[in-house]
Amino acid sequence: MEPSLDLPCIRIILLGPPGSGKGTQAKLLAGHFNISAISTGEILRSHVKAGTALGEQARSAMERGELISDELIVGIMSTEFARPGRERGYVLDGFPRTVYQARALESLVAPFARMVIVKIDVPEHEVIRRLASRRVCGQCESTSSSHGATTEHCVQCGGALELRVDDRAEEIQRHRLAVYDREAVSVEEYYAFWPSFVAVDGTRSAADVSAEIVGAVRRLLSPRRRSDCRFNPVRRADVS
Ligand code: AMP
């Protein structure tokens, strides 16, 4: 943990295809900087599991590997950003996934200058290999990798590990990657000229990738550019 880093606020956006390691990196970085990891996929899966109205709205799109509506996601994030402690910053895993969401994010958080955008590059064949071995804990929703063991339990809570519904069929996996390619290109283009945009090679070990991102965050978020991470609910209606 690095609580003494002189940065008053650290916000990190992780971009990358399903299986690129965003979830793992979000947790490592959140632990390192002592900030929250916010995963839209995890939030949605817990709503689906709990059978909430929001979960019911999201379920079918998620099972088909499609994105859920921008309005629904922006509403969820608006609640997330307002939670206590979030003024210190957070790592975003799975948001924004469309240009609409990227614009909404700029309206929701202020000043946007405290944001580092990290693209995790992993080739498609490697992503497909990783998705085949990915498991999610039925109890705490955390993600792990299967190593072929017969009894698989979550290292966090001991719950039974399962295949994610949207990882089950190769056809759905490929569809999710196609959806990612369709939307991500425009999101990456949207951020490509942002001064704190960095691309990292995600094929290395999780620890190496994390160390590179930590270095980039320290370099890009200079303590001299001090400000806090305010939530800006009033401008939500400005999003178009
Ligand atoms: P993930 O765990 O990030 O792969 O997300 C799982 C599924 O949740 C995605 O395939 C989408 O159906 C949905 N989802 C997660 N984040 C978003 C988002 N930002 N916008 C729309 N749908 C999302």
Short mmCIF file of C-alpha atoms and ligand atoms in Angstrom, two decimals:
data_model
loop_
_atom_site.label_atom_id
_atom_site.label_comp_id
_atom_site.label_asym_id
_atom_site.label_seq_id
_atom_site.Cartn_x
_atom_site.Cartn_y
_atom_site.Cartn_z
CA MET A 1 0.00 0.00 0.00
CA GLU A 2 1.21 3.51 -0.78
CA PRO A 3 -0.95 5.83 1.33
CA SER A 4 1.76 8.46 1.64
CA LEU A 5 1.99 9.16 -2.08
CA ASP A 6 1.73 12.95 -2.24
CA LEU A 7 -1.17 12.77 -4.63
CA PRO A 8 -4.42 14.01 -3.15
CA CYS A 9 -6.48 12.16 -5.70
CA ILE A 10 -5.72 9.29 -8.07
CA ARG A 11 -8.20 8.27 -10.74
CA ILE A 12 -7.30 5.54 -13.17
CA ILE A 13 -9.32 4.27 -16.13
CA LEU A 14 -8.39 0.80 -17.35
CA LEU A 15 -9.15 0.06 -21.00
CA GLY A 16 -8.66 -3.32 -22.63
CA PRO A 17 -10.64 -6.28 -23.99
CA PRO A 18 -12.38 -8.84 -21.78
CA GLY A 19 -9.64 -11.07 -20.38
CA SER A 20 -6.90 -8.43 -20.60
CA GLY A 21 -6.51 -8.38 -16.82
CA LYS A 22 -8.40 -5.17 -15.99
CA GLY A 23 -10.06 -6.74 -12.95
CA THR A 24 -6.77 -8.06 -11.55
CA GLN A 25 -4.99 -4.77 -12.18
CA ALA A 26 -7.86 -2.76 -10.69
CA LYS A 27 -7.53 -4.71 -7.43
CA LEU A 28 -3.72 -4.49 -7.35
CA LEU A 29 -3.71 -0.76 -8.07
CA ALA A 30 -6.51 -0.06 -5.59
CA GLY A 31 -4.53 -1.91 -2.91
CA HIS A 32 -1.34 -0.10 -3.83
CA PHE A 33 -2.77 3.42 -3.77
CA ASN A 34 -5.36 2.72 -1.06
CA ILE A 35 -8.27 3.76 -3.26
CA SER A 36 -11.40 1.89 -4.47
CA ALA A 37 -11.68 -0.44 -7.44
CA ILE A 38 -15.00 0.04 -9.22
CA SER A 39 -15.91 -2.77 -11.62
CA THR A 40 -19.13 -2.23 -13.57
CA GLY A 41 -19.22 -5.95 -14.48
CA GLU A 42 -19.01 -6.96 -10.80
CA ILE A 43 -21.66 -4.43 -9.80
CA LEU A 44 -23.98 -5.71 -12.54
CA ARG A 45 -23.37 -9.38 -11.72
CA SER A 46 -24.22 -8.77 -8.08
CA HIS A 47 -27.48 -7.05 -9.12
CA VAL A 48 -28.33 -9.99 -11.40
CA LYS A 49 -27.59 -12.44 -8.59
CA ALA A 50 -29.65 -10.49 -6.07
CA GLY A 51 -32.54 -10.28 -8.57
CA THR A 52 -32.89 -6.49 -8.28
CA ALA A 53 -34.88 -4.51 -10.87
CA LEU A 54 -31.60 -3.22 -12.28
CA GLY A 55 -30.26 -6.78 -12.48
CA GLU A 56 -33.37 -7.88 -14.38
CA GLN A 57 -32.87 -5.01 -16.85
CA ALA A 58 -29.22 -5.95 -17.39
CA ARG A 59 -29.40 -9.76 -17.37
CA SER A 60 -30.34 -10.58 -20.93
CA ALA A 61 -27.86 -8.15 -22.58
CA MET A 62 -25.11 -9.49 -20.32
CA GLU A 63 -25.90 -13.11 -21.14
CA ARG A 64 -25.74 -12.31 -24.86
CA GLY A 65 -22.41 -10.50 -24.47
CA GLU A 66 -23.99 -7.16 -25.42
CA LEU A 67 -23.48 -3.89 -23.60
CA ILE A 68 -26.26 -2.66 -21.36
CA SER A 69 -27.70 0.80 -21.98
CA ASP A 70 -25.53 3.86 -21.46
CA GLU A 71 -28.21 5.51 -19.32
CA LEU A 72 -28.34 2.56 -16.91
CA ILE A 73 -24.53 2.44 -16.56
CA VAL A 74 -24.17 6.21 -16.13
CA GLY A 75 -26.84 6.08 -13.41
CA ILE A 76 -24.90 3.32 -11.59
CA MET A 77 -21.64 5.25 -11.85
CA SER A 78 -23.21 8.44 -10.62
CA THR A 79 -24.20 6.57 -7.43
CA GLU A 80 -20.74 4.99 -7.17
CA PHE A 81 -18.85 8.30 -7.46
CA ALA A 82 -20.96 9.82 -4.69
CA ARG A 83 -20.02 7.11 -2.15
CA PRO A 84 -17.92 8.15 0.86
CA GLY A 85 -14.17 7.95 0.31
CA ARG A 86 -14.39 8.29 -3.44
CA GLU A 87 -12.96 11.83 -3.27
CA ARG A 88 -9.56 10.13 -2.79
CA GLY A 89 -9.92 8.48 -6.18
CA TYR A 90 -10.59 5.08 -7.73
CA VAL A 91 -9.66 2.64 -10.45
CA LEU A 92 -12.35 2.10 -13.06
CA ASP A 93 -12.63 -1.40 -14.53
CA GLY A 94 -15.15 -1.65 -17.38
CA PHE A 95 -16.16 2.00 -17.62
CA PRO A 96 -16.30 3.94 -19.89
CA ARG A 97 -17.02 1.51 -22.71
CA THR A 98 -18.62 3.93 -25.19
CA VAL A 99 -17.93 7.53 -26.20
CA TYR A 100 -21.25 8.52 -24.61
CA GLN A 101 -20.01 7.06 -21.30
CA ALA A 102 -16.62 8.80 -21.70
CA ARG A 103 -18.40 12.15 -22.12
CA ALA A 104 -20.67 11.38 -19.17
CA LEU A 105 -17.61 10.62 -17.03
CA GLU A 106 -16.17 14.06 -17.75
CA SER A 107 -19.41 15.60 -16.63
CA LEU A 108 -19.61 13.52 -13.47
CA VAL A 109 -16.09 14.05 -12.16
CA ALA A 110 -14.19 17.28 -11.79
CA PRO A 111 -11.53 18.16 -12.57
CA PHE A 112 -11.01 15.48 -15.19
CA ALA A 113 -7.29 16.33 -15.22
CA ARG A 114 -6.72 13.92 -12.32
CA MET A 115 -7.41 10.95 -14.60
CA VAL A 116 -4.80 8.55 -15.98
CA ILE A 117 -6.03 6.38 -18.86
CA VAL A 118 -4.29 3.03 -19.18
CA LYS A 119 -4.81 0.75 -22.16
CA ILE A 120 -3.84 -2.86 -21.48
CA ASP A 121 -2.74 -4.51 -24.73
CA VAL A 122 -3.23 -8.28 -25.05
CA PRO A 123 -3.53 -10.07 -28.43
CA GLU A 124 -6.84 -11.76 -29.24
CA HIS A 125 -5.52 -15.36 -29.17
CA GLU A 126 -4.20 -14.79 -25.63
CA VAL A 127 -7.46 -13.22 -24.50
CA ILE A 128 -9.41 -16.25 -25.78
CA ARG A 129 -7.06 -18.60 -23.96
CA ARG A 130 -7.50 -16.63 -20.73
CA LEU A 131 -11.30 -16.47 -20.99
CA ALA A 132 -11.45 -20.27 -21.29
CA SER A 133 -9.75 -20.66 -17.90
CA ARG A 134 -11.45 -17.73 -16.15
CA ARG A 135 -13.67 -18.54 -13.16
CA VAL A 136 -15.78 -16.36 -10.92
CA CYS A 137 -16.57 -17.03 -7.27
CA GLY A 138 -20.26 -17.80 -6.74
CA GLN A 139 -20.05 -16.18 -3.32
CA CYS A 140 -17.95 -13.01 -3.51
CA GLU A 141 -17.86 -12.49 -7.33
CA SER A 142 -14.07 -12.21 -7.46
CA THR A 143 -12.38 -13.53 -10.58
CA SER A 144 -9.68 -16.22 -10.67
CA SER A 145 -8.01 -18.46 -13.18
CA SER A 146 -8.60 -22.20 -13.36
CA HIS A 147 -5.49 -24.35 -13.42
CA GLY A 148 -7.30 -27.58 -14.12
CA ALA A 149 -7.89 -28.55 -10.48
CA THR A 150 -11.02 -30.60 -9.85
CA THR A 151 -12.15 -28.82 -6.70
CA GLU A 152 -11.79 -25.14 -7.20
CA HIS A 153 -12.33 -22.65 -4.44
CA CYS A 154 -11.97 -18.91 -4.24
CA VAL A 155 -8.73 -17.74 -2.61
CA GLN A 156 -10.55 -14.75 -1.11
CA CYS A 157 -13.50 -16.43 0.61
CA GLY A 158 -13.37 -20.19 -0.10
CA GLY A 159 -16.60 -20.10 -2.19
CA ALA A 160 -17.04 -22.45 -5.16
CA LEU A 161 -15.67 -21.16 -8.47
CA GLU A 162 -17.90 -21.20 -11.55
CA LEU A 163 -17.59 -20.32 -15.22
CA ARG A 164 -19.08 -16.90 -15.92
CA VAL A 165 -22.32 -17.20 -17.93
CA ASP A 166 -20.88 -14.90 -20.61
CA ASP A 167 -17.59 -16.90 -20.77
CA ARG A 168 -19.36 -20.26 -21.29
CA ALA A 169 -19.73 -20.44 -25.04
CA GLU A 170 -16.89 -19.57 -27.38
CA GLU A 171 -19.46 -17.98 -29.66
CA ILE A 172 -20.48 -15.53 -26.90
CA GLN A 173 -16.85 -14.84 -26.02
CA ARG A 174 -16.13 -13.97 -29.65
CA HIS A 175 -19.21 -11.79 -29.75
CA ARG A 176 -18.07 -9.90 -26.63
CA LEU A 177 -14.68 -9.32 -28.22
CA ALA A 178 -16.40 -8.07 -31.39
CA VAL A 179 -18.56 -5.71 -29.28
CA TYR A 180 -15.39 -4.56 -27.53
CA ASP A 181 -13.64 -3.89 -30.85
CA ARG A 182 -16.66 -2.01 -32.18
CA GLU A 183 -16.89 0.39 -29.20
CA ALA A 184 -13.35 0.42 -27.88
CA VAL A 185 -11.74 1.82 -30.98
CA SER A 186 -13.76 5.00 -30.66
CA VAL A 187 -13.17 5.20 -26.88
CA GLU A 188 -9.41 4.74 -27.43
CA GLU A 189 -9.45 7.36 -30.17
CA TYR A 190 -11.34 9.65 -27.82
CA TYR A 191 -8.53 9.39 -25.25
CA ALA A 192 -5.52 8.90 -27.54
CA PHE A 193 -4.41 12.54 -27.36
CA TRP A 194 -5.13 12.91 -23.66
CA PRO A 195 -1.82 13.90 -22.00
CA SER A 196 -2.10 11.12 -19.43
CA PHE A 197 -2.86 8.23 -21.80
CA VAL A 198 -0.51 5.25 -21.57
CA ALA A 199 -0.51 1.81 -23.24
CA VAL A 200 1.05 -1.17 -21.44
CA ASP A 201 1.91 -4.67 -22.58
CA GLY A 202 -0.58 -6.89 -20.71
CA THR A 203 1.02 -10.21 -21.65
CA ARG A 204 3.55 -10.01 -18.79
CA SER A 205 2.95 -11.10 -15.19
CA ALA A 206 0.26 -9.23 -13.24
CA ALA A 207 2.96 -7.86 -10.90
CA ASP A 208 5.05 -6.50 -13.80
CA VAL A 209 2.04 -4.88 -15.46
CA SER A 210 0.99 -3.35 -12.15
CA ALA A 211 4.49 -1.98 -11.50
CA GLU A 212 4.52 -0.31 -14.90
CA ILE A 213 1.11 1.28 -14.31
CA VAL A 214 2.15 2.51 -10.84
CA GLY A 215 5.23 4.14 -12.42
CA ALA A 216 3.11 5.79 -15.11
CA VAL A 217 0.60 7.10 -12.56
CA ARG A 218 3.37 8.60 -10.43
CA ARG A 219 4.93 10.21 -13.48
CA LEU A 220 1.72 11.52 -14.98
CA LEU A 221 -0.09 12.74 -11.86
CA SER A 222 2.41 15.23 -10.58
CA PRO A 223 1.94 16.19 -6.93
CA ARG A 224 2.50 19.75 -8.06
CA ARG A 225 -0.81 19.68 -9.87
CA ARG A 226 -2.74 19.50 -6.63
CA SER A 227 -6.50 19.26 -6.45
CA ASP A 228 -9.04 16.90 -4.97
CA CYS A 229 -11.42 14.52 -6.73
CA ARG A 230 -14.78 16.18 -6.57
CA PHE A 231 -18.04 14.59 -7.65
CA ASN A 232 -19.99 16.82 -9.96
CA PRO A 233 -23.63 15.70 -9.99
CA VAL A 234 -25.06 18.96 -11.30
CA ARG A 235 -23.56 18.58 -14.76
CA ARG A 236 -25.04 15.17 -15.41
CA ALA A 237 -27.79 16.66 -17.55
CA ASP A 238 -25.15 18.22 -19.81
CA VAL A 239 -24.26 14.83 -21.30
CA SER A 240 -25.42 14.46 -24.87
P1 AMP B 1 -17.11 -7.23 -17.65
O1 AMP B 1 -17.09 -7.99 -16.36
O2 AMP B 1 -16.46 -5.88 -17.58
O3 AMP B 1 -16.62 -8.04 -18.83
O4 AMP B 1 -18.66 -6.90 -17.94
C1 AMP B 1 -19.60 -7.95 -18.08
C2 AMP B 1 -20.80 -7.43 -18.85
O5 AMP B 1 -21.42 -6.36 -18.12
C3 AMP B 1 -20.49 -6.82 -20.22
O6 AMP B 1 -20.37 -7.82 -21.23
C4 AMP B 1 -21.72 -5.94 -20.43
O7 AMP B 1 -22.87 -6.70 -20.74
C5 AMP B 1 -21.94 -5.38 -19.02
N1 AMP B 1 -21.17 -4.14 -18.80
C6 AMP B 1 -20.14 -3.95 -17.94
N2 AMP B 1 -19.69 -2.69 -18.01
C7 AMP B 1 -20.45 -2.06 -18.93
C8 AMP B 1 -20.48 -0.73 -19.46
N3 AMP B 1 -19.61 0.20 -19.04
N4 AMP B 1 -21.40 -0.44 -20.39
C9 AMP B 1 -22.30 -1.34 -20.80
N5 AMP B 1 -22.33 -2.63 -20.37
C10 AMP B 1 -21.42 -2.98 -19.44
#
